[in-house]
Coordinates of C-alpha atoms and ligand atoms in Angstrom, one line a residue:
X1 CA 10.5 -8.7 -36.8
X2 CA 12.6 -6.3 -38.7
X3 CA 15.4 -4.7 -36.7
X4 CA 14.8 -1.0 -35.7
X5 CA 17.1 1.1 -37.8
X6 CA 19.7 3.0 -35.7
X7 CA 19.2 6.8 -35.7
X8 CA 21.5 8.5 -38.1
X9 CA 24.4 10.7 -36.7
X10 CA 23.6 14.4 -36.3
X11 CA 24.8 16.6 -39.1
X12 CA 27.7 18.8 -38.2
X13 CA 28.5 21.5 -40.8
X14 CA 32.0 22.5 -41.6
X15 CA 33.4 26.1 -41.2
X16 CA 31.3 28.6 -43.2
X17 CA 28.8 25.9 -44.2
X18 CA 25.0 26.2 -44.0
X19 CA 22.6 23.9 -42.2
X20 CA 18.9 23.2 -42.8
X21 CA 16.2 22.1 -40.3
X22 CA 13.1 20.5 -41.6
X23 CA 9.9 20.8 -39.6
X24 CA 8.3 17.5 -40.6
X25 CA 5.9 14.9 -39.5
X26 CA 7.2 12.3 -37.1
X27 CA 6.7 9.2 -39.2
X28 CA 10.2 9.8 -40.6
X29 CA 11.9 9.6 -37.3
X30 CA 11.8 5.8 -37.5
X31 CA 15.0 5.9 -39.5
X32 CA 16.3 6.2 -43.1
X33 CA 13.1 6.6 -45.1
X34 CA 14.4 8.1 -48.3
X35 CA 17.4 9.7 -49.9
X36 CA 17.5 12.7 -47.6
X37 CA 17.8 10.5 -44.5
X38 CA 20.9 8.4 -43.6
X39 CA 24.3 9.9 -44.0
X40 CA 24.4 13.6 -43.0
X41 CA 21.0 13.6 -41.3
X42 CA 20.3 14.1 -37.7
X43 CA 16.9 13.4 -36.2
X44 CA 15.7 16.0 -33.7
X45 CA 13.1 15.9 -31.0
X46 CA 9.4 16.4 -31.0
X47 CA 8.3 20.0 -30.9
X48 CA 4.5 19.9 -30.6
X49 CA 2.1 20.3 -33.6
X50 CA 2.9 16.7 -34.5
X51 CA 6.1 17.9 -36.0
X52 CA 9.7 17.0 -35.3
X53 CA 12.9 18.8 -36.3
X54 CA 15.4 17.2 -38.6
X55 CA 18.8 18.9 -38.8
X56 CA 20.6 18.1 -42.1
X57 CA 22.9 19.1 -44.9
X58 CA 21.2 21.6 -47.3
X59 CA 23.2 20.1 -50.2
X60 CA 21.2 16.9 -50.0
X61 CA 18.0 16.6 -52.2
X62 CA 15.0 17.6 -50.2
X63 CA 11.9 18.7 -52.1
X64 CA 9.5 16.9 -54.3
X65 CA 9.7 18.3 -57.9
X66 CA 5.9 18.9 -57.5
X67 CA 6.3 21.2 -54.5
X68 CA 4.3 24.3 -55.2
X69 CA 6.9 26.4 -53.5
X70 CA 9.2 25.4 -56.4
X71 CA 6.6 25.1 -59.2
X72 CA 4.6 28.2 -58.5
X73 CA 6.5 30.3 -55.9
X74 CA 3.5 29.4 -53.8
X75 CA 4.8 29.9 -50.3
X76 CA 6.1 32.5 -47.8
X77 CA 9.4 33.3 -46.2
X78 CA 11.3 35.4 -43.7
X79 CA 14.9 36.3 -43.5
X80 CA 16.3 37.2 -40.0
X81 CA 19.8 37.8 -38.7
X82 CA 21.3 36.1 -35.6
X83 CA 24.0 37.8 -33.8
X84 CA 26.7 35.6 -32.1
X85 CA 26.6 36.3 -28.4
X86 CA 29.8 34.4 -27.5
X87 CA 33.4 34.4 -28.8
X88 CA 34.8 32.4 -31.6
X89 CA 36.3 29.7 -29.4
X90 CA 33.9 29.1 -26.6
X91 CA 30.1 29.0 -26.5
X92 CA 27.6 28.8 -29.3
X93 CA 24.9 31.3 -28.4
X94 CA 23.0 33.5 -30.8
X95 CA 20.4 36.2 -30.4
X96 CA 18.0 36.3 -33.3
X97 CA 17.2 40.0 -34.0
X98 CA 13.5 41.0 -34.1
X99 CA 12.4 37.3 -34.0
X100 CA 8.9 38.1 -32.8
X101 CA 8.3 40.6 -35.6
X102 CA 9.5 38.2 -38.2
X103 CA 7.3 35.4 -36.8
X104 CA 4.3 37.8 -36.7
X105 CA 4.9 38.8 -40.3
X106 CA 5.4 35.1 -41.4
X107 CA 2.0 34.3 -39.9
X108 CA 0.3 37.2 -41.6
X109 CA 1.9 36.4 -45.0
X110 CA 0.8 32.7 -44.6
X111 CA -2.7 33.9 -43.6
X112 CA -2.9 36.0 -46.8
X113 CA -1.9 32.9 -48.9
X114 CA -4.1 30.6 -46.7
X115 CA -1.1 28.3 -46.0
X116 CA -1.3 26.6 -42.6
X117 CA 2.0 26.9 -40.8
X118 CA 3.4 25.6 -37.5
X119 CA 3.1 27.8 -34.4
X120 CA 5.7 30.4 -33.7
X121 CA 7.2 28.3 -30.9
X122 CA 8.0 25.5 -33.3
X123 CA 9.8 27.9 -35.7
X124 CA 11.7 29.4 -32.8
X125 CA 13.0 25.9 -31.8
X126 CA 13.8 25.1 -35.3
X127 CA 15.9 28.3 -35.7
X128 CA 17.6 27.5 -32.4
X129 CA 18.5 24.0 -33.5
X130 CA 19.9 25.3 -36.8
X131 CA 21.9 27.9 -35.0
X132 CA 23.3 25.4 -32.6
X133 CA 24.5 23.1 -35.4
X134 CA 25.8 26.1 -37.4
X135 CA 27.9 27.3 -34.5
X136 CA 29.7 24.0 -34.3
X137 CA 31.1 24.7 -37.8
X138 CA 31.4 28.5 -37.4
X139 CA 31.7 29.3 -33.7
X140 CA 31.2 33.0 -32.9
X141 CA 29.9 33.8 -36.4
X142 CA 26.7 35.8 -37.1
X143 CA 24.2 34.0 -39.3
X144 CA 21.3 34.6 -41.7
X145 CA 18.2 32.5 -40.7
X146 CA 15.7 32.0 -43.5
X147 CA 12.2 30.5 -42.6
X148 CA 10.3 29.0 -45.5
X149 CA 6.8 27.6 -45.7
X150 CA 5.3 26.3 -49.0
X151 CA 1.8 24.9 -49.9
X152 CA 3.4 21.5 -50.3
X153 CA 3.3 19.2 -53.4
X154 CA 0.7 19.6 -56.2
X155 CA -2.2 17.2 -56.0
X156 CA -1.1 15.5 -52.8
X157 CA -3.5 15.9 -49.9
X158 CA -0.7 16.3 -47.5
X159 CA 3.0 16.1 -47.5
X160 CA 5.5 18.4 -49.1
X161 CA 8.7 17.0 -48.1
X162 CA 9.8 14.2 -50.3
X163 CA 10.6 11.8 -47.6
X164 CA 7.2 12.2 -46.0
X165 CA 4.3 9.8 -46.4
X166 CA 1.1 11.5 -47.6
X167 CA -0.8 9.9 -44.8
X168 CA -1.3 11.4 -41.4
X169 CA 0.0 14.9 -42.0
X170 CA -3.0 16.5 -40.1
X171 CA -3.6 20.1 -40.5
X172 CA -0.1 21.0 -41.6
X173 CA 0.2 19.8 -45.3
X174 CA 2.9 22.2 -46.4
X175 CA 6.7 22.0 -46.5
X176 CA 8.5 23.9 -43.8
X177 CA 12.2 24.5 -43.2
X178 CA 14.7 26.9 -41.6
X179 CA 18.1 27.5 -43.4
X180 CA 21.0 28.9 -41.4
X181 CA 23.8 30.3 -43.5
X182 CA 26.8 32.6 -43.0
X183 CA 26.4 36.3 -43.6
X184 CA 27.7 37.3 -47.1
X185 CA 30.6 39.7 -47.0
X186 CA 29.0 41.9 -49.7
X187 CA 26.5 43.2 -47.2
X188 CA 29.0 45.1 -45.1
X189 CA 30.5 46.5 -48.3
X190 CA 27.2 47.8 -49.5
X191 CA 26.5 49.5 -46.2
X192 CA 29.9 51.2 -46.2
X193 CA 30.0 52.3 -49.8
X194 CA 26.3 53.3 -50.0
X195 CA 24.0 52.6 -52.9
X196 CA 23.4 53.9 -56.4
X197 CA 19.7 53.5 -56.8
X198 CA 17.3 53.7 -59.8
X199 CA 13.6 54.6 -59.5
X200 CA 11.6 52.0 -61.4
X201 CA 7.8 51.9 -62.1
X202 CA 6.2 48.8 -60.5
X203 CA 3.2 49.3 -62.8
X204 CA 0.4 49.3 -60.2
X205 CA -1.2 52.3 -58.6
X206 CA -0.9 52.9 -54.9
X207 CA -4.5 51.8 -54.2
X208 CA -4.0 48.3 -55.7
X209 CA -3.5 46.5 -52.4
X210 CA -6.9 47.4 -51.1
X211 CA -8.7 46.9 -54.4
X212 CA -7.1 43.6 -55.4
X213 CA -5.9 41.6 -52.4
X214 CA -5.3 38.5 -54.6
X215 CA -2.2 40.3 -55.9
X216 CA -0.7 39.7 -52.5
X217 CA 0.9 43.1 -52.5
X218 CA 2.8 43.7 -49.2
X219 CA 3.1 39.9 -48.6
X220 CA 6.5 38.2 -48.2
X221 CA 5.6 35.4 -50.7
X222 CA 8.2 33.3 -52.5
X223 CA 7.3 35.0 -55.8
X224 CA 10.3 37.3 -55.9
X225 CA 11.2 36.8 -59.5
X226 CA 10.0 40.3 -60.4
X227 CA 12.0 41.8 -57.5
X228 CA 15.2 40.0 -58.7
X229 CA 14.6 41.1 -62.3
X230 CA 14.4 44.7 -61.2
X231 CA 17.7 44.3 -59.4
X232 CA 19.3 42.8 -62.6
X233 CA 17.9 45.7 -64.6
X234 CA 19.5 48.1 -62.2
X235 CA 22.8 46.3 -62.4
X236 CA 22.7 46.5 -66.2
X237 CA 22.4 50.3 -65.8
X238 CA 25.4 50.4 -63.4
X239 CA 23.2 50.8 -60.3
X240 CA 23.2 48.8 -57.1
X241 CA 19.5 48.8 -56.1
X242 CA 16.0 50.0 -56.9
X243 CA 13.2 52.0 -55.4
X244 CA 9.8 51.1 -56.9
X245 CA 7.3 53.8 -57.6
X246 CA 3.5 53.3 -58.2
X247 CA 1.9 54.3 -61.5
X248 CA 0.4 57.3 -59.8
X249 CA 3.9 58.5 -58.8
X250 CA 4.2 57.4 -55.1
X251 CA 7.4 56.1 -53.6
X252 CA 6.9 52.4 -52.6
X253 CA 9.9 50.2 -51.5
X254 CA 13.1 48.5 -52.6
X255 CA 12.8 44.9 -54.0
X256 CA 14.3 43.7 -50.7
X257 CA 14.2 46.7 -48.5
X258 CA 12.2 49.6 -47.0
X259 CA 12.8 53.2 -47.9
X260 CA 13.5 55.8 -45.1
X261 CA 14.2 59.5 -45.5
X262 CA 15.2 62.1 -42.9
X263 CA 14.8 65.8 -42.7
X264 CA 16.6 68.0 -40.1
X265 CA 14.1 70.7 -39.0
X266 CA 15.6 73.7 -37.2
X267 CA 13.5 74.6 -34.1
X268 CA 12.8 78.1 -32.8
X269 CA 15.0 77.5 -29.7
X270 CA 18.0 76.9 -32.0
X271 CA 18.0 73.1 -31.7
X272 CA 16.9 70.8 -34.5
X273 CA 14.4 68.0 -34.7
X274 CA 14.8 65.0 -37.0
X275 CA 11.8 63.8 -39.0
X276 CA 12.0 60.2 -40.2
X277 CA 9.6 59.2 -42.8
X278 CA 8.8 56.0 -44.6
X279 CA 6.2 55.4 -47.4
X280 CA 2.6 54.8 -46.8
X281 CA 2.0 51.2 -45.7
X282 CA -1.4 51.0 -47.4
X283 CA 0.3 51.6 -50.8
X284 CA 1.0 47.8 -51.2
X285 CA 4.4 47.6 -49.6
X286 CA 5.8 45.0 -47.1
X287 CA 5.8 46.4 -43.6
X288 CA 9.5 46.3 -42.7
X289 CA 10.6 44.8 -39.4
X290 CA 13.8 46.9 -39.5
X291 CA 11.7 50.1 -40.1
X292 CA 9.4 49.1 -37.2
X293 CA 12.2 48.6 -34.7
X294 CA 14.1 51.8 -35.8
X295 CA 10.9 53.8 -35.5
X296 CA 10.3 52.4 -31.9
X297 CA 13.8 53.6 -30.9
X298 CA 13.5 56.9 -32.8
X299 CA 10.2 57.7 -31.0
X300 CA 12.0 57.2 -27.6
X301 CA 14.6 59.8 -28.8
X302 CA 11.9 62.3 -29.6
X303 CA 12.2 62.1 -33.4
X304 CA 9.1 62.9 -35.4
X305 CA 7.8 59.9 -37.4
X306 CA 5.6 59.7 -40.4
X307 CA 4.3 57.2 -42.9
X308 CA 4.2 59.0 -46.3
X309 CA 2.7 59.5 -48.7
X310 CA 6.0 60.2 -50.5
X311 CA 6.9 61.2 -54.0
X312 CA 10.3 61.0 -55.7
X313 CA 10.7 64.8 -55.2
X314 CA 10.7 64.1 -51.4
X315 CA 13.6 61.8 -51.8
X316 CA 15.6 64.4 -53.8
X317 CA 14.8 67.1 -51.2
X318 CA 15.6 65.0 -48.1
X319 CA 18.7 65.4 -46.0
X320 CA 19.4 61.7 -46.3
X321 CA 17.7 58.6 -47.8
X322 CA 18.4 54.9 -46.8
X323 CA 17.3 51.4 -47.8
X324 CA 16.9 49.3 -44.7
X325 CA 16.5 45.5 -44.2
X326 CA 17.3 42.8 -41.8
X327 CA 20.5 41.5 -43.3
X328 CA 22.1 44.5 -45.0
X329 CA 20.7 46.8 -42.3
X330 CA 20.9 50.6 -42.9
X331 CA 22.5 51.4 -46.3
X332 CA 22.7 55.0 -47.4
X333 CA 21.5 55.9 -50.9
X334 CA 24.3 58.0 -52.4
X335 CA 22.7 58.5 -55.9
X336 CA 19.2 58.4 -57.2
X337 CA 18.7 58.1 -61.0
X338 CA 22.3 59.3 -61.3
X339 CA 21.8 62.4 -59.2
X340 CA 24.0 62.7 -56.0
X341 CA 22.0 62.8 -52.8
X342 CA 23.2 64.4 -49.6
X343 CA 24.9 62.1 -47.1
X344 CA 24.6 62.2 -43.3
X345 CA 27.0 59.8 -41.7
X346 CA 25.8 60.9 -38.2
X347 CA 22.2 59.9 -38.9
X348 CA 23.3 56.7 -40.6
X349 CA 25.2 55.7 -37.4
X350 CA 22.2 56.7 -35.3
X351 CA 19.8 54.6 -37.3
X352 CA 22.2 51.6 -37.1
X353 CA 22.3 52.1 -33.3
X354 CA 18.5 52.3 -33.2
X355 CA 18.3 49.0 -35.1
X356 CA 20.9 47.3 -32.8
X357 CA 18.7 48.3 -29.8
X358 CA 16.3 45.7 -31.1
X359 CA 13.3 47.2 -29.4
X360 CA 9.8 45.7 -29.7
X361 CA 8.2 47.7 -32.5
X362 CA 4.9 48.2 -30.7
X363 CA 2.5 50.1 -32.9
X364 CA 5.2 50.2 -35.6
X365 CA 5.3 46.4 -36.0
X366 CA 4.1 44.4 -39.0
X367 CA 0.4 44.6 -37.9
X368 CA 0.8 47.8 -35.9
X369 CA -1.6 50.6 -35.7
X370 CA 0.8 53.4 -36.3
X371 CA 0.6 54.4 -40.0
X372 CA -0.1 58.1 -39.8
X373 CA 1.4 60.6 -42.2
X374 CA 3.4 63.4 -40.6
X375 CA 1.5 66.6 -40.2
Ligands
LIG401 N1 10.5 45.2 -48.5 C1 10.7 44.1 -49.1 C2 9.9 43.9 -50.5 C3 11.5 43.1 -48.6 O1 11.7 42.0 -49.3 C4 12.2 43.3 -47.4 C5 13.1 42.3 -46.8 O2 13.5 41.4 -47.5 C6 12.0 44.5 -46.7 C7 11.1 45.5 -47.3 C8 12.7 44.8 -45.5 O3 12.1 44.1 -44.4 P1 12.9 43.7 -43.1 O4 13.4 45.0 -42.5 O5 11.9 43.1 -42.3 O6 14.0 42.8 -43.5

């Protein structure tokens, strides 16, 4: 009888290094089954759904060249932040911000693409395993946690990961992983400096999502080449970011962010009320988890909340405009198409505080019921 191969040593990243956790079928747990196993790989424990977690070095080869995530952008993803809850020298704890909302949105994106994905609990455990390994190299550091699910390889009935056998993959034929990386320093800089933004036409009207669901508008699919091209175009014009507009002149979203604007409305009793408005969700935009949690906290503070419709003139007339997202958080827009916009440092601070409260978004969540325009 052949000897049972010894399990490989767990992967420990160095300072500032990333770590990847594959959610894969357990037949690989028997030992080195391909180039990604062996040195640098650590085999994890079973996590239900017939999957096990394998914590490894993201620099090692890991995908079949036929994986449809790579060949067609046929997959979905989420990007979350994890805040270190302990100091740089002692424990390794993290709290993942808005994890429920991200998992809910991952499930709805995967549903739109009809890609079967593991249950939320399995993703949660994979993220925790990745963070635990990350913290060994970078104790006390915040992290970016990216969840990815692809349709798996072309033509293969099951199996996406290249060390996986095609047999016995059950109802989960895709490729699934969680990448945990350090937070890039550029993010804090963009928040502090603010953003010069260009309005760019996305080329679709604001009714397209309903009329043509196969375009996957408002889905966090891996097909972000257009979004990245828009950012490069902005950079070539000396701008930092983009706000897309629809062909019928409505404000949509940033390539990787949600648009928020605020108006300070004086009240008859001499006080003022803040109105916080984001574009109409049904216009084919991604429902933002940051927007959802900010709205939940703003509602508790008595702010008036609205979901568009917005036009560029509303941005120019606002008291402040921001682009918000999970990693860069709340970044003020300082210029729009070269025109300077008013800044409101107090409101920016307040929005960041709302985001840090990390409230459950309730009706403002990814599939929430609240999507009413402001009267
Ligand atoms: N809109 C788009 C197109 C995005 O890609 C993102 C995030 O990457 C957002 C909005 C902001 O979403 P969240 O706040 O959930 O990060």
